[in-house]
Amino acid sequence: MTIELASKIRDIPDFPKPGIQFKDITTLLKDGAAFRAAIDGLLERIGPRKIDVVVGMESRGFIFAAPIAYKLGVGFVPVRKLGKLPADVVSVEYELEYGSATLEMHKDAMAPGSRVLIVDDLLATGGTVAGTIELVKQLKGQVVALAFLIELSFLKGRDRLKGYDIITLIRY
Ligand code: AMP
């Protein structure tokens, strides 16, 4: 199944800037069977872990985090870029493969002690997820696992996420 899914992802060289090989998941998403297999595959790996809330990052993370939250029967919390959330926020500055930015989460997004699953489409350097972990910690949430459709293992994101339970379906 993993091999089939990988064949649905399109490589776009030099996007959004020279030297970046962009993994375009729109070719997977538009294929109903592949999209379902991606969500089901992640859910299978998530297994019996006890989760209270799923946190997903703008914007491709939402696509995977929301159906996983629905299926687990728990809430979904969005992490957004600077200035997008309307109520009081916690925020963190983070680095990513191509730039740096600020991530925010609503202050009342979760109760202290909540068991959190963080979901994004792709793990590259790990900067985005490290920032998201920081936000969850500010709200005293407990990170149970990190789940990604794709892992770019050559960027060594795992090295900065030592001690965390990392789930990935497709590795390059
Ligand atoms: P990072 O913070 O370096 O782990 O980058 C992860 C975030 O940036 C994810 O939200 C991805 O959607 C996006 N991203 C980084 N590198 C790529 C890439 N090569 N192809 C597609 N998306 C990427």
JSON list of C-alpha atoms and ligand atoms in Angstrom, two decimals:
[
{"chain": "A", "resi": 1, "resn": "MET", "atom": "CA", "xyz": [0.00, 0.00, 0.00]},
{"chain": "A", "resi": 2, "resn": "THR", "atom": "CA", "xyz": [2.84, 2.38, 0.87]},
{"chain": "A", "resi": 3, "resn": "ILE", "atom": "CA", "xyz": [4.40, 1.89, -2.59]},
{"chain": "A", "resi": 4, "resn": "GLU", "atom": "CA", "xyz": [1.10, 2.69, -4.31]},
{"chain": "A", "resi": 5, "resn": "LEU", "atom": "CA", "xyz": [0.69, 5.83, -2.22]},
{"chain": "A", "resi": 6, "resn": "ALA", "atom": "CA", "xyz": [4.20, 7.02, -3.00]},
{"chain": "A", "resi": 7, "resn": "SER", "atom": "CA", "xyz": [3.45, 6.71, -6.72]},
{"chain": "A", "resi": 8, "resn": "LYS", "atom": "CA", "xyz": [0.55, 9.17, -6.26]},
{"chain": "A", "resi": 9, "resn": "ILE", "atom": "CA", "xyz": [2.83, 11.95, -5.00]},
{"chain": "A", "resi": 10, "resn": "ARG", "atom": "CA", "xyz": [4.23, 14.31, -7.61]},
{"chain": "A", "resi": 11, "resn": "ASP", "atom": "CA", "xyz": [7.74, 15.78, -7.37]},
{"chain": "A", "resi": 12, "resn": "ILE", "atom": "CA", "xyz": [8.02, 19.42, -8.39]},
{"chain": "A", "resi": 13, "resn": "PRO", "atom": "CA", "xyz": [11.67, 20.48, -8.68]},
{"chain": "A", "resi": 14, "resn": "ASP", "atom": "CA", "xyz": [12.74, 23.97, -7.57]},
{"chain": "A", "resi": 15, "resn": "PHE", "atom": "CA", "xyz": [9.44, 24.90, -5.88]},
{"chain": "A", "resi": 16, "resn": "PRO", "atom": "CA", "xyz": [8.89, 27.23, -4.09]},
{"chain": "A", "resi": 17, "resn": "LYS", "atom": "CA", "xyz": [12.56, 28.10, -4.63]},
{"chain": "A", "resi": 18, "resn": "PRO", "atom": "CA", "xyz": [15.64, 26.63, -6.34]},
{"chain": "A", "resi": 19, "resn": "GLY", "atom": "CA", "xyz": [16.99, 23.46, -4.74]},
{"chain": "A", "resi": 20, "resn": "ILE", "atom": "CA", "xyz": [13.72, 22.39, -3.08]},
{"chain": "A", "resi": 21, "resn": "GLN", "atom": "CA", "xyz": [12.11, 19.22, -4.39]},
{"chain": "A", "resi": 22, "resn": "PHE", "atom": "CA", "xyz": [8.46, 19.87, -3.50]},
{"chain": "A", "resi": 23, "resn": "LYS", "atom": "CA", "xyz": [6.30, 16.84, -2.70]},
{"chain": "A", "resi": 24, "resn": "ASP", "atom": "CA", "xyz": [2.95, 17.72, -4.27]},
{"chain": "A", "resi": 25, "resn": "ILE", "atom": "CA", "xyz": [0.18, 15.74, -2.56]},
{"chain": "A", "resi": 26, "resn": "THR", "atom": "CA", "xyz": [-2.69, 17.17, -4.64]},
{"chain": "A", "resi": 27, "resn": "THR", "atom": "CA", "xyz": [-2.24, 14.25, -7.04]},
{"chain": "A", "resi": 28, "resn": "LEU", "atom": "CA", "xyz": [-2.84, 11.85, -4.13]},
{"chain": "A", "resi": 29, "resn": "LEU", "atom": "CA", "xyz": [-5.74, 13.87, -2.68]},
{"chain": "A", "resi": 30, "resn": "LYS", "atom": "CA", "xyz": [-7.76, 13.95, -5.90]},
{"chain": "A", "resi": 31, "resn": "ASP", "atom": "CA", "xyz": [-7.68, 10.13, -6.02]},
{"chain": "A", "resi": 32, "resn": "GLY", "atom": "CA", "xyz": [-10.42, 8.94, -3.66]},
{"chain": "A", "resi": 33, "resn": "ALA", "atom": "CA", "xyz": [-8.94, 5.49, -3.05]},
{"chain": "A", "resi": 34, "resn": "ALA", "atom": "CA", "xyz": [-5.47, 6.91, -2.41]},
{"chain": "A", "resi": 35, "resn": "PHE", "atom": "CA", "xyz": [-6.77, 9.61, -0.05]},
{"chain": "A", "resi": 36, "resn": "ARG", "atom": "CA", "xyz": [-8.74, 7.01, 1.89]},
{"chain": "A", "resi": 37, "resn": "ALA", "atom": "CA", "xyz": [-5.72, 4.68, 2.00]},
{"chain": "A", "resi": 38, "resn": "ALA", "atom": "CA", "xyz": [-3.58, 7.52, 3.34]},
{"chain": "A", "resi": 39, "resn": "ILE", "atom": "CA", "xyz": [-6.02, 8.31, 6.17]},
{"chain": "A", "resi": 40, "resn": "ASP", "atom": "CA", "xyz": [-6.66, 4.63, 6.94]},
{"chain": "A", "resi": 41, "resn": "GLY", "atom": "CA", "xyz": [-2.94, 3.89, 6.86]},
{"chain": "A", "resi": 42, "resn": "LEU", "atom": "CA", "xyz": [-2.23, 6.65, 9.38]},
{"chain": "A", "resi": 43, "resn": "LEU", "atom": "CA", "xyz": [-5.12, 5.51, 11.60]},
{"chain": "A", "resi": 44, "resn": "GLU", "atom": "CA", "xyz": [-3.78, 1.94, 11.55]},
{"chain": "A", "resi": 45, "resn": "ARG", "atom": "CA", "xyz": [-0.36, 3.16, 12.75]},
{"chain": "A", "resi": 46, "resn": "ILE", "atom": "CA", "xyz": [-1.96, 5.38, 15.38]},
{"chain": "A", "resi": 47, "resn": "GLY", "atom": "CA", "xyz": [-3.65, 2.23, 16.65]},
{"chain": "A", "resi": 48, "resn": "PRO", "atom": "CA", "xyz": [-4.89, 2.11, 20.26]},
{"chain": "A", "resi": 49, "resn": "ARG", "atom": "CA", "xyz": [-3.00, 5.17, 21.52]},
{"chain": "A", "resi": 50, "resn": "LYS", "atom": "CA", "xyz": [-5.27, 7.21, 23.78]},
{"chain": "A", "resi": 51, "resn": "ILE", "atom": "CA", "xyz": [-5.83, 10.63, 22.20]},
{"chain": "A", "resi": 52, "resn": "ASP", "atom": "CA", "xyz": [-7.96, 13.53, 23.52]},
{"chain": "A", "resi": 53, "resn": "VAL", "atom": "CA", "xyz": [-7.29, 16.02, 20.74]},
{"chain": "A", "resi": 54, "resn": "VAL", "atom": "CA", "xyz": [-5.73, 16.13, 17.27]},
{"chain": "A", "resi": 55, "resn": "VAL", "atom": "CA", "xyz": [-3.66, 19.21, 16.42]},
{"chain": "A", "resi": 56, "resn": "GLY", "atom": "CA", "xyz": [-3.07, 20.00, 12.74]},
{"chain": "A", "resi": 57, "resn": "MET", "atom": "CA", "xyz": [-0.93, 22.65, 11.10]},
{"chain": "A", "resi": 58, "resn": "GLU", "atom": "CA", "xyz": [-2.03, 25.10, 8.43]},
{"chain": "A", "resi": 59, "resn": "SER", "atom": "CA", "xyz": [-2.71, 24.29, 5.78]},
{"chain": "A", "resi": 60, "resn": "ARG", "atom": "CA", "xyz": [-1.96, 20.84, 4.40]},
{"chain": "A", "resi": 61, "resn": "GLY", "atom": "CA", "xyz": [-1.90, 19.40, 7.92]},
{"chain": "A", "resi": 62, "resn": "PHE", "atom": "CA", "xyz": [-5.62, 20.21, 8.21]},
{"chain": "A", "resi": 63, "resn": "ILE", "atom": "CA", "xyz": [-6.39, 17.84, 5.33]},
{"chain": "A", "resi": 64, "resn": "PHE", "atom": "CA", "xyz": [-5.08, 14.85, 7.29]},
{"chain": "A", "resi": 65, "resn": "ALA", "atom": "CA", "xyz": [-5.69, 15.95, 10.88]},
{"chain": "A", "resi": 66, "resn": "ALA", "atom": "CA", "xyz": [-9.43, 16.63, 10.50]},
{"chain": "A", "resi": 67, "resn": "PRO", "atom": "CA", "xyz": [-10.49, 13.20, 9.14]},
{"chain": "A", "resi": 68, "resn": "ILE", "atom": "CA", "xyz": [-8.25, 11.50, 11.72]},
{"chain": "A", "resi": 69, "resn": "ALA", "atom": "CA", "xyz": [-9.91, 13.48, 14.53]},
{"chain": "A", "resi": 70, "resn": "TYR", "atom": "CA", "xyz": [-13.34, 12.63, 13.12]},
{"chain": "A", "resi": 71, "resn": "LYS", "atom": "CA", "xyz": [-12.51, 8.94, 12.98]},
{"chain": "A", "resi": 72, "resn": "LEU", "atom": "CA", "xyz": [-11.03, 8.94, 16.51]},
{"chain": "A", "resi": 73, "resn": "GLY", "atom": "CA", "xyz": [-14.11, 10.79, 17.74]},
{"chain": "A", "resi": 74, "resn": "VAL", "atom": "CA", "xyz": [-12.06, 13.61, 19.28]},
{"chain": "A", "resi": 75, "resn": "GLY", "atom": "CA", "xyz": [-11.69, 17.33, 18.66]},
{"chain": "A", "resi": 76, "resn": "PHE", "atom": "CA", "xyz": [-9.51, 19.04, 16.08]},
{"chain": "A", "resi": 77, "resn": "VAL", "atom": "CA", "xyz": [-7.35, 22.07, 16.93]},
{"chain": "A", "resi": 78, "resn": "PRO", "atom": "CA", "xyz": [-5.87, 24.23, 14.18]},
{"chain": "A", "resi": 79, "resn": "VAL", "atom": "CA", "xyz": [-2.37, 25.70, 14.38]},
{"chain": "A", "resi": 80, "resn": "ARG", "atom": "CA", "xyz": [-2.23, 28.77, 12.16]},
{"chain": "A", "resi": 81, "resn": "LYS", "atom": "CA", "xyz": [0.22, 31.32, 10.85]},
{"chain": "A", "resi": 82, "resn": "LEU", "atom": "CA", "xyz": [0.55, 34.72, 12.53]},
{"chain": "A", "resi": 83, "resn": "GLY", "atom": "CA", "xyz": [-2.59, 36.82, 12.80]},
{"chain": "A", "resi": 84, "resn": "LYS", "atom": "CA", "xyz": [-5.15, 34.33, 11.48]},
{"chain": "A", "resi": 85, "resn": "LEU", "atom": "CA", "xyz": [-6.78, 33.19, 14.72]},
{"chain": "A", "resi": 86, "resn": "PRO", "atom": "CA", "xyz": [-9.44, 35.56, 16.12]},
{"chain": "A", "resi": 87, "resn": "ALA", "atom": "CA", "xyz": [-9.26, 34.92, 19.90]},
{"chain": "A", "resi": 88, "resn": "ASP", "atom": "CA", "xyz": [-6.37, 35.02, 22.43]},
{"chain": "A", "resi": 89, "resn": "VAL", "atom": "CA", "xyz": [-3.38, 32.96, 21.26]},
{"chain": "A", "resi": 90, "resn": "VAL", "atom": "CA", "xyz": [-0.13, 31.39, 22.36]},
{"chain": "A", "resi": 91, "resn": "SER", "atom": "CA", "xyz": [2.60, 31.82, 19.74]},
{"chain": "A", "resi": 92, "resn": "VAL", "atom": "CA", "xyz": [6.04, 30.56, 18.79]},
{"chain": "A", "resi": 93, "resn": "GLU", "atom": "CA", "xyz": [8.60, 31.50, 16.15]},
{"chain": "A", "resi": 94, "resn": "TYR", "atom": "CA", "xyz": [9.83, 28.54, 14.12]},
{"chain": "A", "resi": 95, "resn": "GLU", "atom": "CA", "xyz": [12.11, 27.66, 11.20]},
{"chain": "A", "resi": 96, "resn": "LEU", "atom": "CA", "xyz": [11.19, 25.57, 8.19]},
{"chain": "A", "resi": 97, "resn": "GLU", "atom": "CA", "xyz": [13.00, 24.12, 5.20]},
{"chain": "A", "resi": 98, "resn": "TYR", "atom": "CA", "xyz": [12.37, 27.29, 3.22]},
{"chain": "A", "resi": 99, "resn": "GLY", "atom": "CA", "xyz": [11.99, 30.25, 5.59]},
{"chain": "A", "resi": 100, "resn": "SER", "atom": "CA", "xyz": [10.84, 31.15, 9.11]},
{"chain": "A", "resi": 101, "resn": "ALA", "atom": "CA", "xyz": [7.50, 32.25, 10.54]},
{"chain": "A", "resi": 102, "resn": "THR", "atom": "CA", "xyz": [5.25, 32.41, 13.60]},
{"chain": "A", "resi": 103, "resn": "LEU", "atom": "CA", "xyz": [2.72, 29.75, 14.55]},
{"chain": "A", "resi": 104, "resn": "GLU", "atom": "CA", "xyz": [-0.27, 30.36, 16.81]},
{"chain": "A", "resi": 105, "resn": "MET", "atom": "CA", "xyz": [-2.88, 28.34, 18.66]},
{"chain": "A", "resi": 106, "resn": "HIS", "atom": "CA", "xyz": [-5.88, 29.54, 20.62]},
{"chain": "A", "resi": 107, "resn": "LYS", "atom": "CA", "xyz": [-5.15, 29.82, 24.36]},
{"chain": "A", "resi": 108, "resn": "ASP", "atom": "CA", "xyz": [-8.30, 27.84, 25.17]},
{"chain": "A", "resi": 109, "resn": "ALA", "atom": "CA", "xyz": [-7.66, 25.17, 22.51]},
{"chain": "A", "resi": 110, "resn": "MET", "atom": "CA", "xyz": [-7.22, 22.34, 25.03]},
{"chain": "A", "resi": 111, "resn": "ALA", "atom": "CA", "xyz": [-7.45, 21.51, 28.72]},
{"chain": "A", "resi": 112, "resn": "PRO", "atom": "CA", "xyz": [-4.18, 21.05, 30.66]},
{"chain": "A", "resi": 113, "resn": "GLY", "atom": "CA", "xyz": [-3.08, 17.40, 30.55]},
{"chain": "A", "resi": 114, "resn": "SER", "atom": "CA", "xyz": [-4.83, 16.69, 27.23]},
{"chain": "A", "resi": 115, "resn": "ARG", "atom": "CA", "xyz": [-3.29, 13.80, 25.30]},
{"chain": "A", "resi": 116, "resn": "VAL", "atom": "CA", "xyz": [-2.36, 15.26, 21.93]},
{"chain": "A", "resi": 117, "resn": "LEU", "atom": "CA", "xyz": [-1.71, 13.77, 18.50]},
{"chain": "A", "resi": 118, "resn": "ILE", "atom": "CA", "xyz": [0.02, 16.23, 16.14]},
{"chain": "A", "resi": 119, "resn": "VAL", "atom": "CA", "xyz": [-0.61, 15.64, 12.41]},
{"chain": "A", "resi": 120, "resn": "ASP", "atom": "CA", "xyz": [1.00, 17.24, 9.35]},
{"chain": "A", "resi": 121, "resn": "ASP", "atom": "CA", "xyz": [1.40, 16.19, 5.73]},
{"chain": "A", "resi": 122, "resn": "LEU", "atom": "CA", "xyz": [5.19, 16.10, 5.72]},
{"chain": "A", "resi": 123, "resn": "LEU", "atom": "CA", "xyz": [8.17, 15.97, 8.09]},
{"chain": "A", "resi": 124, "resn": "ALA", "atom": "CA", "xyz": [11.17, 17.82, 6.63]},
{"chain": "A", "resi": 125, "resn": "THR", "atom": "CA", "xyz": [13.58, 19.52, 9.07]},
{"chain": "A", "resi": 126, "resn": "GLY", "atom": "CA", "xyz": [11.10, 19.17, 11.93]},
{"chain": "A", "resi": 127, "resn": "GLY", "atom": "CA", "xyz": [10.94, 22.91, 12.58]},
{"chain": "A", "resi": 128, "resn": "THR", "atom": "CA", "xyz": [7.19, 23.19, 12.11]},
{"chain": "A", "resi": 129, "resn": "VAL", "atom": "CA", "xyz": [6.38, 20.28, 14.36]},
{"chain": "A", "resi": 130, "resn": "ALA", "atom": "CA", "xyz": [8.93, 21.40, 16.97]},
{"chain": "A", "resi": 131, "resn": "GLY", "atom": "CA", "xyz": [7.13, 24.78, 17.06]},
{"chain": "A", "resi": 132, "resn": "THR", "atom": "CA", "xyz": [3.78, 23.05, 17.38]},
{"chain": "A", "resi": 133, "resn": "ILE", "atom": "CA", "xyz": [5.08, 20.90, 20.25]},
{"chain": "A", "resi": 134, "resn": "GLU", "atom": "CA", "xyz": [6.13, 24.14, 21.94]},
{"chain": "A", "resi": 135, "resn": "LEU", "atom": "CA", "xyz": [2.58, 25.53, 21.61]},
{"chain": "A", "resi": 136, "resn": "VAL", "atom": "CA", "xyz": [1.07, 22.34, 23.05]},
{"chain": "A", "resi": 137, "resn": "LYS", "atom": "CA", "xyz": [3.52, 22.54, 25.96]},
{"chain": "A", "resi": 138, "resn": "GLN", "atom": "CA", "xyz": [2.55, 26.17, 26.61]},
{"chain": "A", "resi": 139, "resn": "LEU", "atom": "CA", "xyz": [-1.01, 24.89, 27.12]},
{"chain": "A", "resi": 140, "resn": "LYS", "atom": "CA", "xyz": [0.30, 22.03, 29.30]},
{"chain": "A", "resi": 141, "resn": "GLY", "atom": "CA", "xyz": [-0.83, 19.39, 26.81]},
{"chain": "A", "resi": 142, "resn": "GLN", "atom": "CA", "xyz": [0.90, 16.03, 26.63]},
{"chain": "A", "resi": 143, "resn": "VAL", "atom": "CA", "xyz": [2.23, 15.06, 23.17]},
{"chain": "A", "resi": 144, "resn": "VAL", "atom": "CA", "xyz": [1.41, 11.38, 22.60]},
{"chain": "A", "resi": 145, "resn": "ALA", "atom": "CA", "xyz": [2.61, 11.04, 19.00]},
{"chain": "A", "resi": 146, "resn": "LEU", "atom": "CA", "xyz": [3.50, 12.91, 15.80]},
{"chain": "A", "resi": 147, "resn": "ALA", "atom": "CA", "xyz": [1.99, 11.59, 12.55]},
{"chain": "A", "resi": 148, "resn": "PHE", "atom": "CA", "xyz": [2.95, 12.49, 8.97]},
{"chain": "A", "resi": 149, "resn": "LEU", "atom": "CA", "xyz": [2.04, 11.11, 5.58]},
{"chain": "A", "resi": 150, "resn": "ILE", "atom": "CA", "xyz": [5.58, 11.78, 4.28]},
{"chain": "A", "resi": 151, "resn": "GLU", "atom": "CA", "xyz": [9.02, 11.86, 5.88]},
{"chain": "A", "resi": 152, "resn": "LEU", "atom": "CA", "xyz": [12.03, 13.36, 4.10]},
{"chain": "A", "resi": 153, "resn": "SER", "atom": "CA", "xyz": [14.48, 11.33, 6.18]},
{"chain": "A", "resi": 154, "resn": "PHE", "atom": "CA", "xyz": [17.58, 12.90, 4.56]},
{"chain": "A", "resi": 155, "resn": "LEU", "atom": "CA", "xyz": [16.66, 16.19, 6.31]},
{"chain": "A", "resi": 156, "resn": "LYS", "atom": "CA", "xyz": [16.98, 14.41, 9.68]},
{"chain": "A", "resi": 157, "resn": "GLY", "atom": "CA", "xyz": [13.85, 15.85, 11.26]},
{"chain": "A", "resi": 158, "resn": "ARG", "atom": "CA", "xyz": [13.84, 12.88, 13.65]},
{"chain": "A", "resi": 159, "resn": "ASP", "atom": "CA", "xyz": [17.14, 14.02, 15.17]},
{"chain": "A", "resi": 160, "resn": "ARG", "atom": "CA", "xyz": [15.53, 17.16, 16.62]},
{"chain": "A", "resi": 161, "resn": "LEU", "atom": "CA", "xyz": [12.48, 15.18, 17.81]},
{"chain": "A", "resi": 162, "resn": "LYS", "atom": "CA", "xyz": [14.28, 12.70, 20.06]},
{"chain": "A", "resi": 163, "resn": "GLY", "atom": "CA", "xyz": [12.01, 10.99, 22.57]},
{"chain": "A", "resi": 164, "resn": "TYR", "atom": "CA", "xyz": [8.84, 11.54, 20.54]},
{"chain": "A", "resi": 165, "resn": "ASP", "atom": "CA", "xyz": [6.76, 8.76, 19.06]},
{"chain": "A", "resi": 166, "resn": "ILE", "atom": "CA", "xyz": [6.87, 9.44, 15.28]},
{"chain": "A", "resi": 167, "resn": "ILE", "atom": "CA", "xyz": [4.52, 7.83, 12.76]},
{"chain": "A", "resi": 168, "resn": "THR", "atom": "CA", "xyz": [5.22, 8.21, 9.01]},
{"chain": "A", "resi": 169, "resn": "LEU", "atom": "CA", "xyz": [3.72, 6.32, 6.05]},
{"chain": "A", "resi": 170, "resn": "ILE", "atom": "CA", "xyz": [6.04, 7.21, 3.17]},
{"chain": "A", "resi": 171, "resn": "ARG", "atom": "CA", "xyz": [9.77, 7.80, 3.59]},
{"chain": "A", "resi": 172, "resn": "TYR", "atom": "CA", "xyz": [12.24, 9.29, 1.11]},
{"chain": "B", "resi": 1, "resn": "AMP", "atom": "P1", "xyz": [9.77, 21.31, 8.35]},
{"chain": "B", "resi": 1, "resn": "AMP", "atom": "O1", "xyz": [9.33, 22.35, 9.32]},
{"chain": "B", "resi": 1, "resn": "AMP", "atom": "O2", "xyz": [11.12, 21.60, 7.75]},
{"chain": "B", "resi": 1, "resn": "AMP", "atom": "O3", "xyz": [9.69, 19.91, 8.91]},
{"chain": "B", "resi": 1, "resn": "AMP", "atom": "O4", "xyz": [8.78, 21.42, 7.13]},
{"chain": "B", "resi": 1, "resn": "AMP", "atom": "C1", "xyz": [7.54, 20.82, 7.18]},
{"chain": "B", "resi": 1, "resn": "AMP", "atom": "C2", "xyz": [6.46, 21.70, 6.62]},
{"chain": "B", "resi": 1, "resn": "AMP", "atom": "O5", "xyz": [6.83, 22.37, 5.43]},
{"chain": "B", "resi": 1, "resn": "AMP", "atom": "C3", "xyz": [5.25, 20.85, 6.29]},
{"chain": "B", "resi": 1, "resn": "AMP", "atom": "O6", "xyz": [4.12, 21.55, 6.75]},
{"chain": "B", "resi": 1, "resn": "AMP", "atom": "C4", "xyz": [5.29, 20.72, 4.79]},
{"chain": "B", "resi": 1, "resn": "AMP", "atom": "O7", "xyz": [4.01, 20.90, 4.27]},
{"chain": "B", "resi": 1, "resn": "AMP", "atom": "C5", "xyz": [6.24, 21.78, 4.28]},
{"chain": "B", "resi": 1, "resn": "AMP", "atom": "N1", "xyz": [7.33, 21.24, 3.47]},
{"chain": "B", "resi": 1, "resn": "AMP", "atom": "C6", "xyz": [8.65, 21.28, 3.77]},
{"chain": "B", "resi": 1, "resn": "AMP", "atom": "N2", "xyz": [9.39, 20.75, 2.81]},
{"chain": "B", "resi": 1, "resn": "AMP", "atom": "C7", "xyz": [8.55, 20.33, 1.87]},
{"chain": "B", "resi": 1, "resn": "AMP", "atom": "C8", "xyz": [8.73, 19.66, 0.61]},
{"chain": "B", "resi": 1, "resn": "AMP", "atom": "N3", "xyz": [9.93, 19.32, 0.16]},
{"chain": "B", "resi": 1, "resn": "AMP", "atom": "N4", "xyz": [7.62, 19.35, -0.10]},
{"chain": "B", "resi": 1, "resn": "AMP", "atom": "C9", "xyz": [6.40, 19.69, 0.38]},
{"chain": "B", "resi": 1, "resn": "AMP", "atom": "N5", "xyz": [6.17, 20.32, 1.53]},
{"chain": "B", "resi": 1, "resn": "AMP", "atom": "C10", "xyz": [7.22, 20.65, 2.28]}
]
